[in-house]
mmCIF file of C-alpha atoms and ligand atoms in Angstrom:
data_model
loop_
_atom_site.group_PDB
_atom_site.id
_atom_site.type_symbol
_atom_site.label_atom_id
_atom_site.label_comp_id
_atom_site.label_asym_id
_atom_site.label_seq_id
_atom_site.Cartn_x
_atom_site.Cartn_y
_atom_site.Cartn_z
ATOM 1 C CA UNK A 1 -0.976 -30.267 -4.997
ATOM 2 C CA UNK A 2 2.070 -28.832 -6.732
ATOM 3 C CA UNK A 3 1.577 -26.303 -9.512
ATOM 4 C CA UNK A 4 3.634 -23.794 -11.472
ATOM 5 C CA UNK A 5 2.804 -20.155 -12.198
ATOM 6 C CA UNK A 6 4.814 -17.346 -13.806
ATOM 7 C CA UNK A 7 6.923 -14.906 -11.811
ATOM 8 C CA UNK A 8 4.423 -12.107 -11.097
ATOM 9 C CA UNK A 9 4.013 -8.325 -11.058
ATOM 10 C CA UNK A 10 2.782 -6.784 -7.777
ATOM 11 C CA UNK A 11 0.397 -3.951 -8.732
ATOM 12 C CA UNK A 12 0.573 -2.156 -5.370
ATOM 13 C CA UNK A 13 3.653 -1.927 -3.208
ATOM 14 C CA UNK A 14 5.903 0.694 -1.599
ATOM 15 C CA UNK A 15 9.252 -0.440 -2.884
ATOM 16 C CA UNK A 16 11.492 2.528 -2.074
ATOM 17 C CA UNK A 17 9.958 2.918 1.363
ATOM 18 C CA UNK A 18 10.424 -0.756 2.243
ATOM 19 C CA UNK A 19 13.886 -0.685 0.681
ATOM 20 C CA UNK A 20 14.759 2.250 2.946
ATOM 21 C CA UNK A 21 13.318 0.266 5.856
ATOM 22 C CA UNK A 22 15.389 -2.804 5.029
ATOM 23 C CA UNK A 23 18.169 -1.666 7.337
ATOM 24 C CA UNK A 24 15.680 -0.815 10.109
ATOM 25 C CA UNK A 25 14.875 -3.067 13.014
ATOM 26 C CA UNK A 26 11.581 -4.854 12.339
ATOM 27 C CA UNK A 27 9.592 -5.789 15.452
ATOM 28 C CA UNK A 28 6.485 -7.085 13.632
ATOM 29 C CA UNK A 29 7.271 -10.714 14.430
ATOM 30 C CA UNK A 30 8.012 -10.174 18.128
ATOM 31 C CA UNK A 31 5.527 -10.514 20.946
ATOM 32 C CA UNK A 32 4.790 -7.328 22.950
ATOM 33 C CA UNK A 33 7.133 -8.169 25.821
ATOM 34 C CA UNK A 34 10.003 -9.165 23.560
ATOM 35 C CA UNK A 35 9.473 -6.018 21.474
ATOM 36 C CA UNK A 36 9.464 -3.824 24.591
ATOM 37 C CA UNK A 37 12.721 -5.328 25.865
ATOM 38 C CA UNK A 38 14.391 -4.896 22.491
ATOM 39 C CA UNK A 39 13.301 -1.236 22.241
ATOM 40 C CA UNK A 40 14.756 -0.530 25.691
ATOM 41 C CA UNK A 41 18.119 -1.974 24.694
ATOM 42 C CA UNK A 42 18.665 0.248 21.601
ATOM 43 C CA UNK A 43 21.459 2.883 21.450
ATOM 44 C CA UNK A 44 20.983 5.965 23.616
ATOM 45 C CA UNK A 45 23.143 8.391 21.608
ATOM 46 C CA UNK A 46 21.469 8.273 18.176
ATOM 47 C CA UNK A 47 18.027 7.878 16.608
ATOM 48 C CA UNK A 48 16.922 4.357 15.668
ATOM 49 C CA UNK A 49 14.092 3.925 13.161
ATOM 50 C CA UNK A 50 11.993 0.869 14.054
ATOM 51 C CA UNK A 51 9.345 -0.623 11.757
ATOM 52 C CA UNK A 52 6.554 -3.119 12.268
ATOM 53 C CA UNK A 53 5.250 -1.587 15.501
ATOM 54 C CA UNK A 54 1.781 -2.988 16.271
ATOM 55 C CA UNK A 55 0.260 -0.205 18.339
ATOM 56 C CA UNK A 56 -2.731 -2.394 19.227
ATOM 57 C CA UNK A 57 -0.468 -5.048 20.772
ATOM 58 C CA UNK A 58 2.021 -2.682 22.343
ATOM 59 C CA UNK A 59 0.365 0.680 23.064
ATOM 60 C CA UNK A 60 3.006 3.282 23.926
ATOM 61 C CA UNK A 61 2.318 6.695 25.465
ATOM 62 C CA UNK A 62 3.395 9.056 28.253
ATOM 63 C CA UNK A 63 5.740 7.297 30.642
ATOM 64 C CA UNK A 64 6.627 4.519 28.224
ATOM 65 C CA UNK A 65 7.783 6.985 25.555
ATOM 66 C CA UNK A 66 9.674 8.975 28.197
ATOM 67 C CA UNK A 67 11.646 5.924 29.294
ATOM 68 C CA UNK A 68 12.787 4.715 25.838
ATOM 69 C CA UNK A 69 16.014 5.577 23.952
ATOM 70 C CA UNK A 70 15.796 7.844 20.839
ATOM 71 C CA UNK A 71 13.260 6.057 18.614
ATOM 72 C CA UNK A 72 10.989 6.631 15.668
ATOM 73 C CA UNK A 73 8.464 3.780 15.736
ATOM 74 C CA UNK A 74 6.591 3.217 12.496
ATOM 75 C CA UNK A 75 3.233 1.472 12.698
ATOM 76 C CA UNK A 76 2.882 -1.864 10.927
ATOM 77 C CA UNK A 77 0.161 -0.345 8.686
ATOM 78 C CA UNK A 78 2.539 2.566 7.775
ATOM 79 C CA UNK A 79 -0.276 4.865 8.893
ATOM 80 C CA UNK A 80 0.773 6.206 12.262
ATOM 81 C CA UNK A 81 4.045 6.492 14.148
ATOM 82 C CA UNK A 82 5.385 7.457 17.564
ATOM 83 C CA UNK A 83 8.515 9.273 18.662
ATOM 84 C CA UNK A 84 10.086 8.660 22.058
ATOM 85 C CA UNK A 85 10.875 11.770 24.138
ATOM 86 C CA UNK A 86 14.596 11.189 23.608
ATOM 87 C CA UNK A 87 14.014 10.806 19.853
ATOM 88 C CA UNK A 88 12.139 14.066 19.486
ATOM 89 C CA UNK A 89 15.163 16.400 19.078
ATOM 90 C CA UNK A 90 16.468 14.183 16.235
ATOM 91 C CA UNK A 91 13.120 14.114 14.420
ATOM 92 C CA UNK A 92 12.574 17.851 15.023
ATOM 93 C CA UNK A 93 15.872 18.625 13.389
ATOM 94 C CA UNK A 94 15.319 16.402 10.348
ATOM 95 C CA UNK A 95 11.584 16.934 9.712
ATOM 96 C CA UNK A 96 10.208 19.739 11.918
ATOM 97 C CA UNK A 97 6.680 19.661 10.461
ATOM 98 C CA UNK A 98 6.260 15.959 11.066
ATOM 99 C CA UNK A 99 7.617 16.330 14.608
ATOM 100 C CA UNK A 100 5.283 19.228 15.403
ATOM 101 C CA UNK A 101 2.205 17.344 14.180
ATOM 102 C CA UNK A 102 3.095 13.910 15.497
ATOM 103 C CA UNK A 103 0.123 13.744 17.883
ATOM 104 C CA UNK A 104 -2.351 15.228 15.411
ATOM 105 C CA UNK A 105 -3.948 12.209 13.744
ATOM 106 C CA UNK A 106 -5.949 14.293 11.287
ATOM 107 C CA UNK A 107 -2.821 16.094 10.079
ATOM 108 C CA UNK A 108 -0.972 12.788 9.818
ATOM 109 C CA UNK A 109 -3.689 11.093 7.733
ATOM 110 C CA UNK A 110 -3.786 14.148 5.464
ATOM 111 C CA UNK A 111 -0.008 14.161 4.959
ATOM 112 C CA UNK A 112 0.868 10.528 4.321
ATOM 113 C CA UNK A 113 3.277 11.301 1.432
ATOM 114 C CA UNK A 114 5.145 13.839 3.602
ATOM 115 C CA UNK A 115 5.424 11.264 6.365
ATOM 116 C CA UNK A 116 6.627 8.573 3.938
ATOM 117 C CA UNK A 117 9.243 11.087 2.749
ATOM 118 C CA UNK A 118 10.304 11.649 6.365
ATOM 119 C CA UNK A 119 10.559 7.890 7.034
ATOM 120 C CA UNK A 120 12.587 7.487 3.870
ATOM 121 C CA UNK A 121 14.877 10.406 4.709
ATOM 122 C CA UNK A 122 15.512 9.210 8.266
ATOM 123 C CA UNK A 123 16.089 5.587 7.257
ATOM 124 C CA UNK A 124 18.035 6.403 4.048
ATOM 125 C CA UNK A 125 17.903 4.762 0.611
ATOM 126 C CA UNK A 126 20.507 3.904 -2.035
ATOM 127 C CA UNK A 127 20.861 1.673 -5.119
ATOM 128 C CA UNK A 128 22.171 -1.206 -3.010
ATOM 129 C CA UNK A 129 19.116 -1.228 -0.741
ATOM 130 C CA UNK A 130 16.740 -0.855 -3.705
ATOM 131 C CA UNK A 131 18.315 -3.687 -5.685
ATOM 132 C CA UNK A 132 18.518 -6.039 -2.722
ATOM 133 C CA UNK A 133 14.880 -5.400 -1.781
ATOM 134 C CA UNK A 134 13.743 -6.176 -5.345
ATOM 135 C CA UNK A 135 16.051 -9.228 -5.452
ATOM 136 C CA UNK A 136 14.597 -10.457 -2.157
ATOM 137 C CA UNK A 137 11.084 -10.476 -3.635
ATOM 138 C CA UNK A 138 11.996 -12.934 -6.420
ATOM 139 C CA UNK A 139 12.149 -16.024 -4.150
ATOM 140 C CA UNK A 140 8.687 -14.966 -2.934
ATOM 141 C CA UNK A 141 7.300 -15.081 -6.487
ATOM 142 C CA UNK A 142 7.382 -11.360 -7.360
ATOM 143 C CA UNK A 143 9.655 -9.941 -10.080
ATOM 144 C CA UNK A 144 8.377 -6.362 -10.489
ATOM 145 C CA UNK A 145 6.079 -3.860 -8.768
ATOM 146 C CA UNK A 146 4.058 -0.703 -8.919
ATOM 147 C CA UNK A 147 5.734 1.707 -6.488
ATOM 148 C CA UNK A 148 2.672 3.572 -5.253
ATOM 149 C CA UNK A 149 4.220 6.576 -3.480
ATOM 150 C CA UNK A 150 7.772 7.448 -4.471
ATOM 151 C CA UNK A 151 8.496 9.506 -1.357
ATOM 152 C CA UNK A 152 10.992 12.154 -2.535
ATOM 153 C CA UNK A 153 12.686 13.483 -5.664
ATOM 154 C CA UNK A 154 15.851 11.753 -4.474
ATOM 155 C CA UNK A 155 14.006 8.436 -4.290
ATOM 156 C CA UNK A 156 12.467 9.097 -7.724
ATOM 157 C CA UNK A 157 15.935 9.614 -9.218
ATOM 158 C CA UNK A 158 17.160 6.446 -7.500
ATOM 159 C CA UNK A 159 14.315 4.463 -9.035
ATOM 160 C CA UNK A 160 14.727 5.981 -12.521
ATOM 161 C CA UNK A 161 18.479 5.423 -12.642
ATOM 162 C CA UNK A 162 18.360 1.993 -10.992
ATOM 163 C CA UNK A 163 19.579 -1.088 -12.842
ATOM 164 C CA UNK A 164 16.039 -2.367 -12.096
ATOM 165 C CA UNK A 165 14.175 0.702 -13.418
ATOM 166 C CA UNK A 166 12.169 -1.480 -15.839
ATOM 167 C CA UNK A 167 10.869 -3.491 -12.926
ATOM 168 C CA UNK A 168 9.210 -0.480 -11.297
ATOM 169 C CA UNK A 169 6.079 1.400 -12.323
ATOM 170 C CA UNK A 170 6.169 4.684 -10.425
ATOM 171 C CA UNK A 171 3.448 6.822 -8.850
ATOM 172 C CA UNK A 172 4.050 10.132 -7.037
ATOM 173 C CA UNK A 173 2.129 12.582 -4.845
ATOM 174 C CA UNK A 174 0.812 15.670 -6.702
ATOM 175 C CA UNK A 175 3.267 17.945 -4.832
ATOM 176 C CA UNK A 176 6.212 15.928 -6.138
ATOM 177 C CA UNK A 177 4.761 15.746 -9.671
ATOM 178 C CA UNK A 178 4.483 19.548 -9.777
ATOM 179 C CA UNK A 179 8.030 19.944 -8.477
ATOM 180 C CA UNK A 180 9.856 17.787 -11.046
ATOM 181 C CA UNK A 181 10.759 18.507 -14.687
ATOM 182 C CA UNK A 182 9.076 17.211 -17.852
ATOM 183 C CA UNK A 183 11.229 14.090 -18.413
ATOM 184 C CA UNK A 184 10.604 12.944 -14.844
ATOM 185 C CA UNK A 185 6.873 13.613 -15.199
ATOM 186 C CA UNK A 186 6.824 11.568 -18.387
ATOM 187 C CA UNK A 187 8.583 8.707 -16.598
ATOM 188 C CA UNK A 188 5.879 8.212 -13.946
ATOM 189 C CA UNK A 189 2.580 6.378 -14.427
ATOM 190 C CA UNK A 190 0.648 9.012 -12.564
ATOM 191 C CA UNK A 191 -0.320 10.754 -9.377
ATOM 192 C CA UNK A 192 -1.454 8.970 -6.227
ATOM 193 C CA UNK A 193 -3.827 10.482 -3.675
ATOM 194 C CA UNK A 194 -4.765 9.129 -0.239
ATOM 195 C CA UNK A 195 -8.442 9.768 0.494
ATOM 196 C CA UNK A 196 -8.872 8.010 3.837
ATOM 197 C CA UNK A 197 -6.915 6.233 6.566
ATOM 198 C CA UNK A 198 -6.512 2.525 7.239
ATOM 199 C CA UNK A 199 -8.326 -0.180 9.185
ATOM 200 C CA UNK A 200 -5.218 -0.910 11.291
ATOM 201 C CA UNK A 201 -5.136 2.731 12.422
ATOM 202 C CA UNK A 202 -8.965 2.743 12.904
ATOM 203 C CA UNK A 203 -9.183 5.631 10.444
ATOM 204 C CA UNK A 204 -10.633 4.101 7.250
ATOM 205 C CA UNK A 205 -13.689 6.062 6.096
ATOM 206 C CA UNK A 206 -16.442 3.605 6.934
ATOM 207 C CA UNK A 207 -19.900 4.589 8.109
ATOM 208 C CA UNK A 208 -19.328 2.340 11.112
ATOM 209 C CA UNK A 209 -19.934 2.057 13.927
ATOM 210 C CA UNK A 210 -16.489 0.732 14.896
ATOM 211 C CA UNK A 211 -16.186 -1.628 17.821
ATOM 212 C CA UNK A 212 -14.287 0.596 20.249
ATOM 213 C CA UNK A 213 -12.620 3.813 19.059
ATOM 214 C CA UNK A 214 -12.496 4.636 15.359
ATOM 215 C CA UNK A 215 -13.046 7.695 13.190
ATOM 216 C CA UNK A 216 -13.532 8.034 9.456
ATOM 217 C CA UNK A 217 -10.616 10.232 8.348
ATOM 218 C CA UNK A 218 -10.758 12.156 5.089
ATOM 219 C CA UNK A 219 -7.753 13.891 3.569
ATOM 220 C CA UNK A 220 -9.860 16.204 1.400
ATOM 221 C CA UNK A 221 -13.233 17.907 1.522
ATOM 222 C CA UNK A 222 -15.408 16.982 -1.481
ATOM 223 C CA UNK A 223 -14.766 20.422 -3.019
ATOM 224 C CA UNK A 224 -10.992 20.289 -2.526
ATOM 225 C CA UNK A 225 -10.806 16.806 -4.050
ATOM 226 C CA UNK A 226 -12.839 17.886 -7.084
ATOM 227 C CA UNK A 227 -10.603 20.927 -7.686
ATOM 228 C CA UNK A 228 -7.472 18.801 -7.349
ATOM 229 C CA UNK A 229 -8.803 16.184 -9.804
ATOM 230 C CA UNK A 230 -9.718 18.899 -12.314
ATOM 231 C CA UNK A 231 -6.130 20.189 -12.069
ATOM 232 C CA UNK A 232 -4.540 16.738 -12.363
ATOM 233 C CA UNK A 233 -6.956 15.957 -15.202
ATOM 234 C CA UNK A 234 -5.118 18.582 -17.261
ATOM 235 C CA UNK A 235 -1.684 17.028 -16.746
ATOM 236 C CA UNK A 236 -2.081 14.128 -19.221
ATOM 237 C CA UNK A 237 -1.110 11.546 -16.638
ATOM 238 C CA UNK A 238 -2.739 8.750 -14.642
ATOM 239 C CA UNK A 239 -4.507 8.966 -11.285
ATOM 240 C CA UNK A 240 -4.665 6.474 -8.430
ATOM 241 C CA UNK A 241 -6.926 7.039 -5.422
ATOM 242 C CA UNK A 242 -6.477 5.216 -2.092
ATOM 243 C CA UNK A 243 -10.006 4.586 -0.765
ATOM 244 C CA UNK A 244 -10.733 1.809 1.737
ATOM 245 C CA UNK A 245 -14.071 2.642 3.378
ATOM 246 C CA UNK A 246 -17.353 2.933 1.467
ATOM 247 C CA UNK A 247 -17.519 6.662 2.296
ATOM 248 C CA UNK A 248 -14.111 7.319 0.722
ATOM 249 C CA UNK A 249 -14.999 5.143 -2.271
ATOM 250 C CA UNK A 250 -18.184 7.183 -2.740
ATOM 251 C CA UNK A 251 -16.196 10.413 -2.450
ATOM 252 C CA UNK A 252 -13.719 9.210 -5.098
ATOM 253 C CA UNK A 253 -16.432 8.188 -7.564
ATOM 254 C CA UNK A 254 -18.451 11.391 -7.181
ATOM 255 C CA UNK A 255 -15.351 13.579 -7.565
ATOM 256 C CA UNK A 256 -14.191 11.629 -10.637
ATOM 257 C CA UNK A 257 -17.647 11.859 -12.246
ATOM 258 C CA UNK A 258 -17.812 15.618 -11.680
ATOM 259 C CA UNK A 259 -14.202 16.173 -12.753
ATOM 260 C CA UNK A 260 -14.978 14.280 -15.946
ATOM 261 C CA UNK A 261 -17.910 16.546 -16.796
ATOM 262 C CA UNK A 262 -15.577 19.505 -16.212
ATOM 263 C CA UNK A 263 -13.181 18.173 -18.838
ATOM 264 C CA UNK A 264 -10.640 16.311 -16.687
ATOM 265 C CA UNK A 265 -9.052 13.371 -18.538
ATOM 266 C CA UNK A 266 -6.690 10.753 -17.135
ATOM 267 C CA UNK A 267 -4.415 8.320 -18.937
ATOM 268 C CA UNK A 268 -5.565 5.728 -16.439
ATOM 269 C CA UNK A 269 -7.911 5.803 -13.441
ATOM 270 C CA UNK A 270 -7.022 3.425 -10.635
ATOM 271 C CA UNK A 271 -8.918 2.963 -7.400
ATOM 272 C CA UNK A 272 -6.739 1.423 -4.662
ATOM 273 C CA UNK A 273 -7.867 -1.025 -1.940
ATOM 274 C CA UNK A 274 -11.701 -0.597 -2.140
ATOM 275 C CA UNK A 275 -12.196 -3.115 0.643
ATOM 276 C CA UNK A 276 -15.807 -2.118 1.293
ATOM 277 C CA UNK A 277 -17.003 -1.383 -2.255
ATOM 278 C CA UNK A 278 -20.685 -2.172 -2.846
ATOM 279 C CA UNK A 279 -22.622 -3.161 -5.976
ATOM 280 C CA UNK A 280 -23.734 0.322 -6.935
ATOM 281 C CA UNK A 281 -20.214 1.729 -6.481
ATOM 282 C CA UNK A 282 -18.848 -1.114 -8.625
ATOM 283 C CA UNK A 283 -21.282 -0.156 -11.394
ATOM 284 C CA UNK A 284 -20.177 3.506 -11.204
ATOM 285 C CA UNK A 285 -16.497 2.525 -11.267
ATOM 286 C CA UNK A 286 -17.143 0.390 -14.357
ATOM 287 C CA UNK A 287 -18.859 3.328 -16.056
ATOM 288 C CA UNK A 288 -15.823 5.531 -15.370
ATOM 289 C CA UNK A 289 -13.549 2.926 -16.954
ATOM 290 C CA UNK A 290 -11.637 2.655 -13.688
ATOM 291 C CA UNK A 291 -9.220 -0.138 -12.834
ATOM 292 C CA UNK A 292 -9.819 -1.621 -9.398
ATOM 293 C CA UNK A 293 -6.484 -2.293 -7.696
ATOM 294 C CA UNK A 294 -7.097 -4.603 -4.753
ATOM 295 C CA UNK A 295 -5.166 -6.783 -2.298
ATOM 296 C CA UNK A 296 -6.320 -10.363 -1.694
ATOM 297 C CA UNK A 297 -3.943 -10.241 1.331
ATOM 298 C CA UNK A 298 -6.424 -8.014 3.098
ATOM 299 C CA UNK A 299 -9.190 -10.642 2.930
ATOM 300 C CA UNK A 300 -7.637 -11.859 6.174
ATOM 301 C CA UNK A 301 -8.649 -8.535 7.788
ATOM 302 C CA UNK A 302 -12.009 -10.309 8.166
ATOM 303 C CA UNK A 303 -10.275 -12.605 10.648
ATOM 304 C CA UNK A 304 -7.696 -10.226 12.139
ATOM 305 C CA UNK A 305 -9.901 -7.184 12.758
ATOM 306 C CA UNK A 306 -12.954 -8.730 14.415
ATOM 307 C CA UNK A 307 -11.860 -6.658 17.441
ATOM 308 C CA UNK A 308 -12.779 -3.416 15.640
ATOM 309 C CA UNK A 309 -15.069 -4.196 12.696
ATOM 310 C CA UNK A 310 -18.667 -5.415 13.180
ATOM 311 C CA UNK A 311 -19.713 -8.671 11.505
ATOM 312 C CA UNK A 312 -21.452 -6.844 8.639
ATOM 313 C CA UNK A 313 -18.113 -5.258 7.635
ATOM 314 C CA UNK A 314 -16.131 -8.459 8.071
ATOM 315 C CA UNK A 315 -18.509 -10.088 5.583
ATOM 316 C CA UNK A 316 -18.349 -7.205 3.062
ATOM 317 C CA UNK A 317 -14.544 -7.005 2.934
ATOM 318 C CA UNK A 318 -12.974 -7.681 -0.517
ATOM 319 C CA UNK A 319 -16.136 -8.829 -2.363
ATOM 320 C CA UNK A 320 -14.290 -10.320 -5.343
ATOM 321 C CA UNK A 321 -17.105 -12.673 -6.444
ATOM 322 C CA UNK A 322 -19.557 -9.767 -6.660
ATOM 323 C CA UNK A 323 -17.039 -7.705 -8.659
ATOM 324 C CA UNK A 324 -16.234 -10.488 -11.129
ATOM 325 C CA UNK A 325 -19.516 -12.443 -11.411
ATOM 326 C CA UNK A 326 -22.026 -9.602 -11.069
ATOM 327 C CA UNK A 327 -20.305 -6.321 -11.933
ATOM 328 C CA UNK A 328 -18.282 -7.833 -14.785
ATOM 329 C CA UNK A 329 -14.750 -6.842 -13.742
ATOM 330 C CA UNK A 330 -12.054 -8.957 -15.380
ATOM 331 C CA UNK A 331 -8.843 -9.896 -13.592
ATOM 332 C CA UNK A 332 -5.839 -8.504 -15.440
ATOM 333 C CA UNK A 333 -8.005 -6.053 -17.416
ATOM 334 C CA UNK A 334 -9.833 -3.797 -14.968
ATOM 335 C CA UNK A 335 -9.254 -5.714 -11.735
ATOM 336 C CA UNK A 336 -5.595 -5.953 -10.717
ATOM 337 C CA UNK A 337 -3.992 -7.391 -7.613
ATOM 338 C CA UNK A 338 -1.097 -6.458 -5.368
ATOM 339 C CA UNK A 339 0.171 -6.922 -1.825
ATOM 340 C CA UNK A 340 0.845 -3.460 -0.334
ATOM 341 C CA UNK A 341 3.880 -5.301 1.056
ATOM 342 C CA UNK A 342 1.745 -6.715 3.878
ATOM 343 C CA UNK A 343 3.331 -9.197 3.530
ATOM 344 C CA UNK A 344 5.401 -9.329 0.326
ATOM 345 C CA UNK A 345 5.155 -12.318 -1.981
ATOM 346 C CA UNK A 346 2.424 -14.426 -3.562
ATOM 347 C CA UNK A 347 2.019 -17.135 -0.887
ATOM 348 C CA UNK A 348 -0.090 -15.120 1.553
ATOM 349 C CA UNK A 349 -2.288 -13.705 -1.233
ATOM 350 C CA UNK A 350 -2.810 -17.200 -2.683
ATOM 351 C CA UNK A 351 -3.724 -18.586 0.752
ATOM 352 C CA UNK A 352 -6.205 -15.734 1.313
ATOM 353 C CA UNK A 353 -7.697 -16.269 -2.166
ATOM 354 C CA UNK A 354 -8.066 -20.041 -2.161
ATOM 355 C CA UNK A 355 -8.975 -20.400 1.516
ATOM 356 C CA UNK A 356 -10.794 -17.154 2.373
ATOM 357 C CA UNK A 357 -12.668 -16.238 5.535
ATOM 358 C CA UNK A 358 -15.822 -15.584 3.464
ATOM 359 C CA UNK A 359 -16.956 -17.178 0.160
ATOM 360 C CA UNK A 360 -17.316 -13.789 -1.594
ATOM 361 C CA UNK A 361 -13.526 -13.326 -1.210
ATOM 362 C CA UNK A 362 -12.693 -16.489 -3.146
ATOM 363 C CA UNK A 363 -10.457 -16.227 -6.213
ATOM 364 C CA UNK A 364 -9.326 -19.144 -8.329
ATOM 365 C CA UNK A 365 -5.583 -19.469 -8.763
ATOM 366 C CA UNK A 366 -6.024 -18.522 -12.441
ATOM 367 C CA UNK A 367 -7.916 -15.336 -11.487
ATOM 368 C CA UNK A 368 -5.276 -14.437 -8.904
ATOM 369 C CA UNK A 369 -2.377 -14.992 -11.315
ATOM 370 C CA UNK A 370 -4.091 -13.080 -14.151
ATOM 371 C CA UNK A 371 -4.901 -10.227 -11.775
ATOM 372 C CA UNK A 372 -1.266 -9.921 -10.725
ATOM 373 C CA UNK A 373 0.010 -10.403 -14.287
ATOM 374 C CA UNK A 374 3.485 -11.485 -15.399
ATOM 375 C CA UNK A 375 6.562 -9.697 -14.059
ATOM 376 C CA UNK A 376 8.012 -6.886 -16.205
ATOM 377 C CA UNK A 377 11.669 -6.627 -17.084
ATOM 378 C CA UNK A 378 12.308 -10.114 -15.705
ATOM 379 C CA UNK A 379 10.665 -13.520 -16.101
ATOM 380 C CA UNK A 380 10.649 -16.927 -14.491
ATOM 381 C CA UNK A 381 8.499 -19.630 -12.968
ATOM 382 C CA UNK A 382 7.231 -20.099 -9.439
ATOM 383 C CA UNK A 383 6.333 -23.484 -7.987
ATOM 384 C CA UNK A 384 3.543 -23.490 -5.427
ATOM 385 C CA UNK A 385 2.426 -26.152 -3.021
ATOM 386 C CA UNK A 386 -1.299 -25.948 -2.296
ATOM 387 C CA UNK A 387 -2.171 -27.878 0.852
ATOM 388 C CA UNK A 388 -5.940 -28.413 0.985
ATOM 389 C CA UNK A 389 -5.739 -29.968 4.459
ATOM 390 C CA UNK A 390 -4.076 -27.067 6.212
ATOM 391 C CA UNK A 391 -5.529 -24.424 3.860
ATOM 392 C CA UNK A 392 -2.097 -22.995 3.049
ATOM 393 C CA UNK A 393 -0.179 -22.107 -0.061
ATOM 394 C CA UNK A 394 3.636 -22.030 0.026
ATOM 395 C CA UNK A 395 6.232 -21.069 -2.554
ATOM 396 C CA UNK A 396 8.557 -24.057 -2.819
ATOM 397 C CA UNK A 397 10.774 -22.890 -5.656
ATOM 398 C CA UNK A 398 11.456 -20.025 -8.062
ATOM 399 C CA UNK A 399 13.427 -20.224 -11.258
ATOM 400 C CA UNK A 400 14.413 -16.916 -12.804
ATOM 401 C CA UNK A 401 15.025 -17.017 -16.574
ATOM 402 C CA UNK A 402 18.365 -15.784 -17.864
ATOM 403 C CA UNK A 403 17.851 -12.150 -18.747
ATOM 404 C CA UNK A 404 18.937 -10.756 -22.080
ATOM 405 C CA UNK A 405 21.333 -7.981 -21.059
ATOM 406 C CA UNK A 406 20.086 -4.524 -21.929
ATOM 407 C CA UNK A 407 21.856 -2.847 -24.826
ATOM 408 C CA UNK A 408 23.996 -0.083 -23.404
ATOM 409 C CA UNK A 409 22.306 3.216 -24.186
ATOM 410 C CA UNK A 410 24.399 5.559 -26.300
HETATM 411 ZN ZN1 ZN B 501 -0.283 1.247 -0.171
#
């Protein structure tokens, strides 16, 4: 079947980070042997930043890291990285704290924004990279995005002064929010916190047990999170909380409820990912007036991560039917969708929604499109081919409307 939808807005992505990465070598599509050979052939005299490293396919430690040229390898999930022995002096010089803590997983999970800033600094970002990354998303069906963790003040200024500023809704870490002046604070949608790790890094805060190694990682103690939310609740801005496992989701809800009774107010409350949210947590989120920001893409974790998640978790992942039919969340109102850039574009999300691993993950095309919402600052139409036989959705054409040029500001 062929159908047409509007050019969409991605409610969760990492635009400046991926834009910075655009000049990096991406090994995510290579097999382990091919990736290994490529890594060995990289320049010996300078640091190369490599993205898309799948540590579970190509584990690298000890001797392997000692034999490689100067490399910073960034995990596919963005959570986790490795530095080759030869790369260490380069990383130490640029970002000493990140270098010193590179083998400390707890520190790394607790300092995701600092690590994103380091990635961004080492890879470099400019208007050209930003514009071409945003341009490259249009043929995939996406015209604008929430940028969930603007990594540095430099990146924030790039985004704000970009020709595509209208196509970005910006979120920053609390440290960056406190550092910048009033006009910059007013220009961001809010503050983003990471509460737990990721499934790919075996660090999402689930009760478990994991199959094989895995540890629930928390960035904050309950008390520290509450104090931070009370502080942010006085800033007259929005809040977004990354919480994947049910333990992190519970921590977020309890802290928000208590912060609220202590007078904290937010322009918007967003809960990000929520892959293992249950019925009772959904009810509490509804009561708080929170917006659930979720990624249909990650429904396929139920297929991809059967090596680490028990069946009960595979079945509970992304329970969209429960959220919509039982808890009363409405796509586009208090349930919004995005990609996290894994991968970019609407095709993968549409495939995961229409042909999910589990029935509770099913979304109609109308629900998916409403949950993404129309692109901002740009418009157009996207033609999709839905193949019921192969269970795949593909983008077969995108037509961008002519944009009315912005009046030059005086
Ligand atoms: Zn993200």
